Amino acid sequence: MNELIQTRAQDGWRTIVLNRPERLNAFTEPMHEELAAGLDAAEADPDCRALLLTGSGRGFCAGQDLEEARANTRPLGYRLERHYNPLVRRLRRSRLPIVCAINGVAAGAGVSIALACDIVLAARSAQFIQAFAAIGLVPDAGGTFMMPRLIGEARARALALLGEPLPAEQAAAWGLIWRCCDDDRLMPEAEALTARLASGPTATLGLMKRAFAASPHGSLDSQLDLERDLQAEAASGADYAEGMLAFQEKRPPRFSGASR
Ligand code: T3D
């Protein structure tokens, strides 16, 4: 079977691979549905404590499949409402830490999906392209929210209006992504990072995601209140007790990832 999304289960974590390499992993509706099912399965698996998202072939994701878009009779906002927006929301709200390994070009909504993940690593040869202007569209799937917050409005505006490719090294230097590495080191490094996160205090990492998600909307006061509440929740979990004990005993912690 030619799967549009491939899922591999590792020890405590899963890799999800966008798999339409002949179209640079551009999204179609069936691919969105397979990805949603893969994410559902990972979220529901209590043994899964981290995710790694990447693409097959020479691209990460070229955004929306333009052939499907051209052939489609639905209003343009339909796929955003039905697929992209829920995908971005769920990546952001997932209980799991999500690493994104950008193995090649990311364009259009492919960039937004990557930026919705928690930690983005890119191969040195990869590029990020706000491809929208070239086809007469505006950035979507959260691009106009995430880009200015990560790299500042001046850079975000120029990238969107001009549609110029941003090389991975520059993306890392600007703070769009965590870092870039040599192409042949991308998957080993991304896998090691995901495995490391999978042995972390999973429920607490989920609480951290909640704090960061709230940050752009709140004031210092509201964020201080939220941190207080999340900290109380974290401290009621077994991983806090284990972390404190491990510190006392001068050994690495053995986190269960559970919330209680
Ligand atoms: O619902 C809605 O429609 C709204 C949602 C919008 C969300 C969006 O993401 S809009 C933006 C859509 N994406 C793009 O506009 C990017 C289009 N692609 C490109 O500009 C270039 O392909 C790249 C800059 C990404 C890479 O260039 P290059 O030279 O490395 O590769 P290529 O030769 O252009 O592409 C390789 C193949 O993939 C090629 O097919 P071929 O000629 O070998 O048969 C190309 O047509 C295909 N491909 C690339 N991107 C897409 C695509 N096919 C369909 N849709 C694509 N997005």
Tab-separated table of C-alpha atoms and ligand atoms in Angstrom:
chain	number	residue	atom	x	y	z
A	1	MET	CA	0.000	0.000	0.000
A	2	ASN	CA	1.276	3.465	-0.923
A	3	GLU	CA	0.879	5.268	2.404
A	4	LEU	CA	0.781	9.051	2.306
A	5	ILE	CA	1.910	9.062	5.921
A	6	GLN	CA	4.301	6.502	7.352
A	7	THR	CA	4.483	5.890	11.071
A	8	ARG	CA	7.300	4.091	12.842
A	9	ALA	CA	7.089	3.206	16.509
A	10	GLN	CA	10.366	3.436	18.436
A	11	ASP	CA	11.061	2.818	22.083
A	12	GLY	CA	8.707	5.334	23.726
A	13	TRP	CA	8.228	7.594	20.706
A	14	ARG	CA	7.045	7.638	17.105
A	15	THR	CA	8.292	8.988	13.812
A	16	ILE	CA	5.671	10.341	11.421
A	17	VAL	CA	6.840	10.763	7.829
A	18	LEU	CA	5.057	12.845	5.171
A	19	ASN	CA	5.276	10.541	2.203
A	20	ARG	CA	4.511	12.019	-1.220
A	21	PRO	CA	8.128	12.552	-2.254
A	22	GLU	CA	7.292	12.972	-5.955
A	23	ARG	CA	5.296	16.118	-4.981
A	24	LEU	CA	7.726	17.274	-2.272
A	25	ASN	CA	5.165	15.977	0.263
A	26	ALA	CA	2.574	18.593	-0.708
A	27	PHE	CA	-0.645	18.044	1.230
A	28	THR	CA	-3.794	16.543	-0.252
A	29	GLU	CA	-6.981	15.922	1.704
A	30	PRO	CA	-6.359	12.152	1.996
A	31	MET	CA	-2.878	12.926	3.312
A	32	HIS	CA	-4.329	15.278	5.930
A	33	GLU	CA	-6.717	12.521	6.964
A	34	GLU	CA	-3.904	9.970	7.286
A	35	LEU	CA	-1.842	12.419	9.298
A	36	ALA	CA	-4.753	13.135	11.636
A	37	ALA	CA	-5.212	9.385	12.160
A	38	GLY	CA	-1.482	8.956	12.845
A	39	LEU	CA	-1.557	11.755	15.397
A	40	ASP	CA	-4.718	10.323	17.003
A	41	ALA	CA	-3.007	6.949	17.393
A	42	ALA	CA	0.145	8.477	18.868
A	43	GLU	CA	-1.818	10.629	21.320
A	44	ALA	CA	-3.885	7.642	22.431
A	45	ASP	CA	-0.867	5.410	23.041
A	46	PRO	CA	0.212	5.784	26.689
A	47	ASP	CA	3.652	4.426	25.782
A	48	CYS	CA	4.214	7.185	23.231
A	49	ARG	CA	5.969	10.111	24.899
A	50	ALA	CA	7.341	12.131	21.962
A	51	LEU	CA	6.936	12.575	18.213
A	52	LEU	CA	9.302	13.217	15.343
A	53	LEU	CA	7.809	14.698	12.159
A	54	THR	CA	9.784	14.674	8.910
A	55	GLY	CA	9.390	14.241	5.159
A	56	SER	CA	10.504	11.570	2.716
A	57	GLY	CA	12.687	12.293	-0.293
A	58	ARG	CA	14.305	15.642	-0.982
A	59	GLY	CA	11.622	17.920	0.497
A	60	PHE	CA	9.948	18.387	3.845
A	61	CYS	CA	6.608	19.734	2.587
A	62	ALA	CA	5.635	22.043	-0.298
A	63	GLY	CA	2.396	23.120	1.404
A	64	GLN	CA	-0.950	22.587	-0.250
A	65	ASP	CA	-0.966	20.374	-3.352
A	66	LEU	CA	-1.668	22.886	-6.099
A	67	GLU	CA	-3.112	20.294	-8.471
A	68	GLU	CA	-5.714	19.351	-5.887
A	69	ALA	CA	-6.373	23.043	-5.196
A	70	ARG	CA	-6.847	23.729	-8.920
A	71	ALA	CA	-9.211	20.811	-9.393
A	72	ASN	CA	-11.208	21.613	-6.305
A	73	THR	CA	-14.693	23.050	-6.398
A	74	ARG	CA	-14.787	23.894	-2.690
A	75	PRO	CA	-14.332	27.463	-1.450
A	76	LEU	CA	-10.684	28.191	-0.743
A	77	GLY	CA	-11.125	28.523	3.024
A	78	TYR	CA	-12.544	25.008	3.282
A	79	ARG	CA	-9.248	23.142	3.487
A	80	LEU	CA	-7.881	25.624	6.002
A	81	GLU	CA	-10.908	25.241	8.236
A	82	ARG	CA	-11.194	21.470	7.773
A	83	HIS	CA	-7.522	20.430	7.767
A	84	TYR	CA	-4.729	22.966	8.221
A	85	ASN	CA	-6.109	24.946	11.141
A	86	PRO	CA	-7.033	21.872	13.208
A	87	LEU	CA	-3.599	20.401	12.411
A	88	VAL	CA	-1.747	23.508	13.623
A	89	ARG	CA	-3.923	23.691	16.741
A	90	ARG	CA	-3.389	20.063	17.610
A	91	LEU	CA	0.380	20.192	17.120
A	92	ARG	CA	0.481	23.186	19.446
A	93	ARG	CA	-1.856	21.623	22.015
A	94	SER	CA	-0.549	18.076	21.860
A	95	ARG	CA	0.351	16.471	25.165
A	96	LEU	CA	3.506	15.251	23.386
A	97	PRO	CA	6.709	17.152	22.675
A	98	ILE	CA	7.117	17.268	18.879
A	99	VAL	CA	10.420	17.521	17.034
A	100	CYS	CA	10.351	18.503	13.367
A	101	ALA	CA	13.251	17.472	11.132
A	102	ILE	CA	13.305	19.628	7.994
A	103	ASN	CA	15.025	17.354	5.497
A	104	GLY	CA	14.633	19.666	2.475
A	105	VAL	CA	12.533	22.517	1.180
A	106	ALA	CA	9.566	23.672	3.276
A	107	ALA	CA	7.162	25.949	1.403
A	108	GLY	CA	3.788	27.572	2.005
A	109	ALA	CA	1.787	25.875	4.725
A	110	GLY	CA	4.689	23.395	5.020
A	111	VAL	CA	6.594	26.132	6.866
A	112	SER	CA	3.660	26.868	9.169
A	113	ILE	CA	3.249	23.195	10.061
A	114	ALA	CA	6.933	22.929	10.911
A	115	LEU	CA	6.758	26.038	13.098
A	116	ALA	CA	3.777	24.622	14.992
A	117	CYS	CA	6.064	21.853	16.290
A	118	ASP	CA	8.091	22.366	19.473
A	119	ILE	CA	11.667	21.992	18.274
A	120	VAL	CA	12.649	22.417	14.627
A	121	LEU	CA	15.948	21.105	13.288
A	122	ALA	CA	16.876	21.570	9.643
A	123	ALA	CA	19.387	20.063	7.253
A	124	ARG	CA	21.886	22.692	6.123
A	125	SER	CA	20.670	22.359	2.510
A	126	ALA	CA	17.022	23.000	3.445
A	127	GLN	CA	15.169	26.212	2.687
A	128	PHE	CA	12.039	27.895	4.006
A	129	ILE	CA	9.865	29.615	1.418
A	130	GLN	CA	6.782	31.739	1.991
A	131	ALA	CA	5.541	30.639	-1.420
A	132	PHE	CA	2.130	32.260	-1.136
A	133	ALA	CA	2.721	35.575	-2.936
A	134	ALA	CA	3.903	33.710	-6.038
A	135	ILE	CA	0.422	32.214	-6.434
A	136	GLY	CA	-1.505	35.251	-5.211
A	137	LEU	CA	-2.324	33.989	-1.710
A	138	VAL	CA	-1.589	35.228	1.790
A	139	PRO	CA	0.422	33.194	4.315
A	140	ASP	CA	-1.841	30.833	6.242
A	141	ALA	CA	-1.920	27.957	8.727
A	142	GLY	CA	-0.631	30.371	11.369
A	143	GLY	CA	2.213	31.845	9.328
A	144	THR	CA	1.321	35.460	10.068
A	145	PHE	CA	1.103	34.623	13.779
A	146	MET	CA	4.260	32.572	14.193
A	147	MET	CA	6.695	34.220	11.780
A	148	PRO	CA	6.712	37.746	13.280
A	149	ARG	CA	6.878	36.355	16.805
A	150	LEU	CA	9.894	34.208	15.957
A	151	ILE	CA	11.946	36.497	13.729
A	152	GLY	CA	10.373	39.947	14.094
A	153	GLU	CA	7.944	41.753	11.884
A	154	ALA	CA	10.460	43.326	9.486
A	155	ARG	CA	11.863	39.956	8.441
A	156	ALA	CA	8.485	38.213	8.450
A	157	ARG	CA	6.938	40.863	6.229
A	158	ALA	CA	9.799	40.827	3.728
A	159	LEU	CA	9.821	37.027	3.521
A	160	ALA	CA	6.062	36.949	2.927
A	161	LEU	CA	5.881	39.819	0.458
A	162	LEU	CA	8.934	38.774	-1.551
A	163	GLY	CA	8.630	34.993	-1.236
A	164	GLU	CA	12.407	34.667	-1.204
A	165	PRO	CA	13.896	31.400	0.057
A	166	LEU	CA	15.433	31.532	3.528
A	167	PRO	CA	18.371	29.108	3.843
A	168	ALA	CA	18.383	26.877	6.931
A	169	GLU	CA	21.504	28.495	8.399
A	170	GLN	CA	19.930	31.937	8.179
A	171	ALA	CA	16.684	30.571	9.613
A	172	ALA	CA	18.619	29.286	12.621
A	173	ALA	CA	20.593	32.536	12.974
A	174	TRP	CA	17.329	34.504	12.949
A	175	GLY	CA	15.662	32.262	15.496
A	176	LEU	CA	13.026	30.809	13.172
A	177	ILE	CA	14.198	27.319	14.123
A	178	TRP	CA	16.214	25.693	16.897
A	179	ARG	CA	19.251	24.910	14.753
A	180	CYS	CA	20.561	23.441	11.547
A	181	CYS	CA	23.067	20.650	11.066
A	182	ASP	CA	24.894	18.866	8.273
A	183	ASP	CA	22.491	16.940	6.066
A	184	ASP	CA	23.816	13.525	7.053
A	185	ARG	CA	23.493	14.406	10.756
A	186	LEU	CA	19.857	15.543	10.569
A	187	MET	CA	18.071	12.271	11.291
A	188	PRO	CA	20.544	10.943	13.890
A	189	GLU	CA	20.347	14.260	15.743
A	190	ALA	CA	16.563	14.558	15.446
A	191	GLU	CA	16.108	10.961	16.616
A	192	ALA	CA	18.440	11.440	19.580
A	193	LEU	CA	16.575	14.599	20.545
A	194	THR	CA	13.180	12.889	20.303
A	195	ALA	CA	14.389	9.891	22.323
A	196	ARG	CA	15.711	12.287	24.956
A	197	LEU	CA	12.370	14.073	25.156
A	198	ALA	CA	10.604	10.705	25.365
A	199	SER	CA	12.443	9.948	28.586
A	200	GLY	CA	11.512	13.336	30.057
A	201	PRO	CA	8.675	14.323	32.405
A	202	THR	CA	6.060	14.082	29.622
A	203	ALA	CA	3.087	15.552	31.466
A	204	THR	CA	5.223	18.476	32.648
A	205	LEU	CA	6.488	19.081	29.115
A	206	GLY	CA	2.817	19.271	28.101
A	207	LEU	CA	2.264	21.908	30.803
A	208	MET	CA	5.220	23.880	29.427
A	209	LYS	CA	3.554	23.820	26.026
A	210	ARG	CA	0.429	25.287	27.611
A	211	ALA	CA	2.443	28.109	29.151
A	212	PHE	CA	4.132	28.971	25.867
A	213	ALA	CA	0.841	28.764	23.965
A	214	ALA	CA	-0.719	31.302	26.324
A	215	SER	CA	2.278	33.651	26.332
A	216	PRO	CA	1.539	35.731	23.198
A	217	HIS	CA	-1.997	36.512	24.353
A	218	GLY	CA	-1.393	37.380	27.976
A	219	SER	CA	0.123	40.071	30.158
A	220	LEU	CA	3.001	39.501	32.561
A	221	ASP	CA	0.421	39.280	35.344
A	222	SER	CA	-1.700	36.657	33.607
A	223	GLN	CA	1.404	34.655	32.710
A	224	LEU	CA	2.671	34.775	36.298
A	225	ASP	CA	-0.706	33.446	37.459
A	226	LEU	CA	-0.695	30.725	34.840
A	227	GLU	CA	2.851	29.637	35.735
A	228	ARG	CA	1.850	29.442	39.407
A	229	ASP	CA	-1.096	27.179	38.547
A	230	LEU	CA	0.857	24.994	36.137
A	231	GLN	CA	3.682	24.683	38.636
A	232	ALA	CA	1.241	23.439	41.260
A	233	GLU	CA	0.006	20.865	38.769
A	234	ALA	CA	3.556	19.813	37.865
A	235	ALA	CA	4.522	19.523	41.516
A	236	SER	CA	1.606	17.192	42.205
A	237	GLY	CA	3.003	14.678	39.712
A	238	ALA	CA	5.242	11.689	40.332
A	239	ASP	CA	7.955	13.101	38.093
A	240	TYR	CA	8.512	16.050	40.407
A	241	ALA	CA	9.035	13.671	43.322
A	242	GLU	CA	11.358	11.549	41.182
A	243	GLY	CA	13.300	14.587	39.953
A	244	MET	CA	13.841	15.829	43.494
A	245	LEU	CA	14.864	12.370	44.731
A	246	ALA	CA	17.262	11.886	41.820
A	247	PHE	CA	18.872	15.235	42.606
A	248	GLN	CA	19.308	14.223	46.241
A	249	GLU	CA	20.728	10.842	45.295
A	250	LYS	CA	23.010	12.376	42.633
A	251	ARG	CA	21.722	10.145	39.829
A	252	PRO	CA	19.829	10.766	36.559
A	253	PRO	CA	16.039	10.883	37.041
A	254	ARG	CA	13.860	8.027	35.806
A	255	PHE	CA	10.712	9.856	34.766
A	256	SER	CA	7.502	7.927	34.186
A	257	GLY	CA	5.932	10.751	32.200
A	258	ALA	CA	2.660	10.343	34.081
A	259	SER	CA	0.693	13.327	35.331
A	260	ARG	CA	0.147	11.839	38.824
B	1	T3D	O1	-6.911	25.359	0.462
B	1	T3D	C1	-6.029	26.002	-0.081
B	1	T3D	O2	-5.633	25.749	-1.209
B	1	T3D	C2	-5.354	27.094	0.697
B	1	T3D	C3	-4.162	26.570	1.388
B	1	T3D	C4	-2.944	27.004	1.033
B	1	T3D	C5	-1.752	26.509	1.716
B	1	T3D	C6	-0.483	26.581	0.884
B	1	T3D	O3	0.441	25.911	1.259
B	1	T3D	S1	-0.436	27.584	-0.498
B	1	T3D	C7	1.255	27.349	-1.081
B	1	T3D	C8	1.363	26.077	-1.901
B	1	T3D	N1	2.741	25.755	-2.209
B	1	T3D	C9	3.440	26.367	-3.145
B	1	T3D	O4	3.003	27.307	-3.790
B	1	T3D	C10	4.823	25.806	-3.442
B	1	T3D	C11	4.882	25.315	-4.873
B	1	T3D	N2	6.167	24.693	-5.125
B	1	T3D	C12	7.272	25.397	-5.399
B	1	T3D	O5	7.280	26.624	-5.430
B	1	T3D	C13	8.513	24.620	-5.695
B	1	T3D	O6	8.148	23.299	-6.025
B	1	T3D	C14	9.501	24.573	-4.497
B	1	T3D	C15	10.142	25.963	-4.339
B	1	T3D	C16	8.810	24.158	-3.210
B	1	T3D	C17	10.631	23.556	-4.807
B	1	T3D	O7	11.185	23.834	-6.053
B	1	T3D	P1	12.119	22.730	-6.749
B	1	T3D	O8	12.655	23.359	-7.994
B	1	T3D	O9	13.095	22.220	-5.755
B	1	T3D	O10	11.160	21.492	-7.095
B	1	T3D	P2	10.063	21.420	-8.267
B	1	T3D	O11	10.696	20.859	-9.494
B	1	T3D	O12	9.338	22.696	-8.378
B	1	T3D	O13	9.044	20.351	-7.639
B	1	T3D	C18	9.245	18.935	-7.752
B	1	T3D	C19	7.923	18.343	-8.149
B	1	T3D	O14	6.993	18.577	-7.087
B	1	T3D	C20	7.355	19.018	-9.419
B	1	T3D	O15	6.632	18.032	-10.130
B	1	T3D	P3	7.218	17.450	-11.519
B	1	T3D	O16	7.503	18.611	-12.398
B	1	T3D	O17	8.469	16.712	-11.116
B	1	T3D	O18	6.126	16.549	-12.009
B	1	T3D	C21	6.398	20.018	-8.824
B	1	T3D	O19	5.343	20.345	-9.709
B	1	T3D	C22	5.867	19.259	-7.624
B	1	T3D	N3	5.362	20.184	-6.600
B	1	T3D	C23	6.060	21.033	-5.838
B	1	T3D	N4	5.257	21.697	-5.042
B	1	T3D	C24	4.010	21.290	-5.300
B	1	T3D	C25	4.066	20.310	-6.313
B	1	T3D	N5	2.978	19.707	-6.775
B	1	T3D	C26	1.787	20.085	-6.257
B	1	T3D	N6	1.673	21.015	-5.289
B	1	T3D	C27	2.747	21.634	-4.786
B	1	T3D	N7	2.610	22.527	-3.795
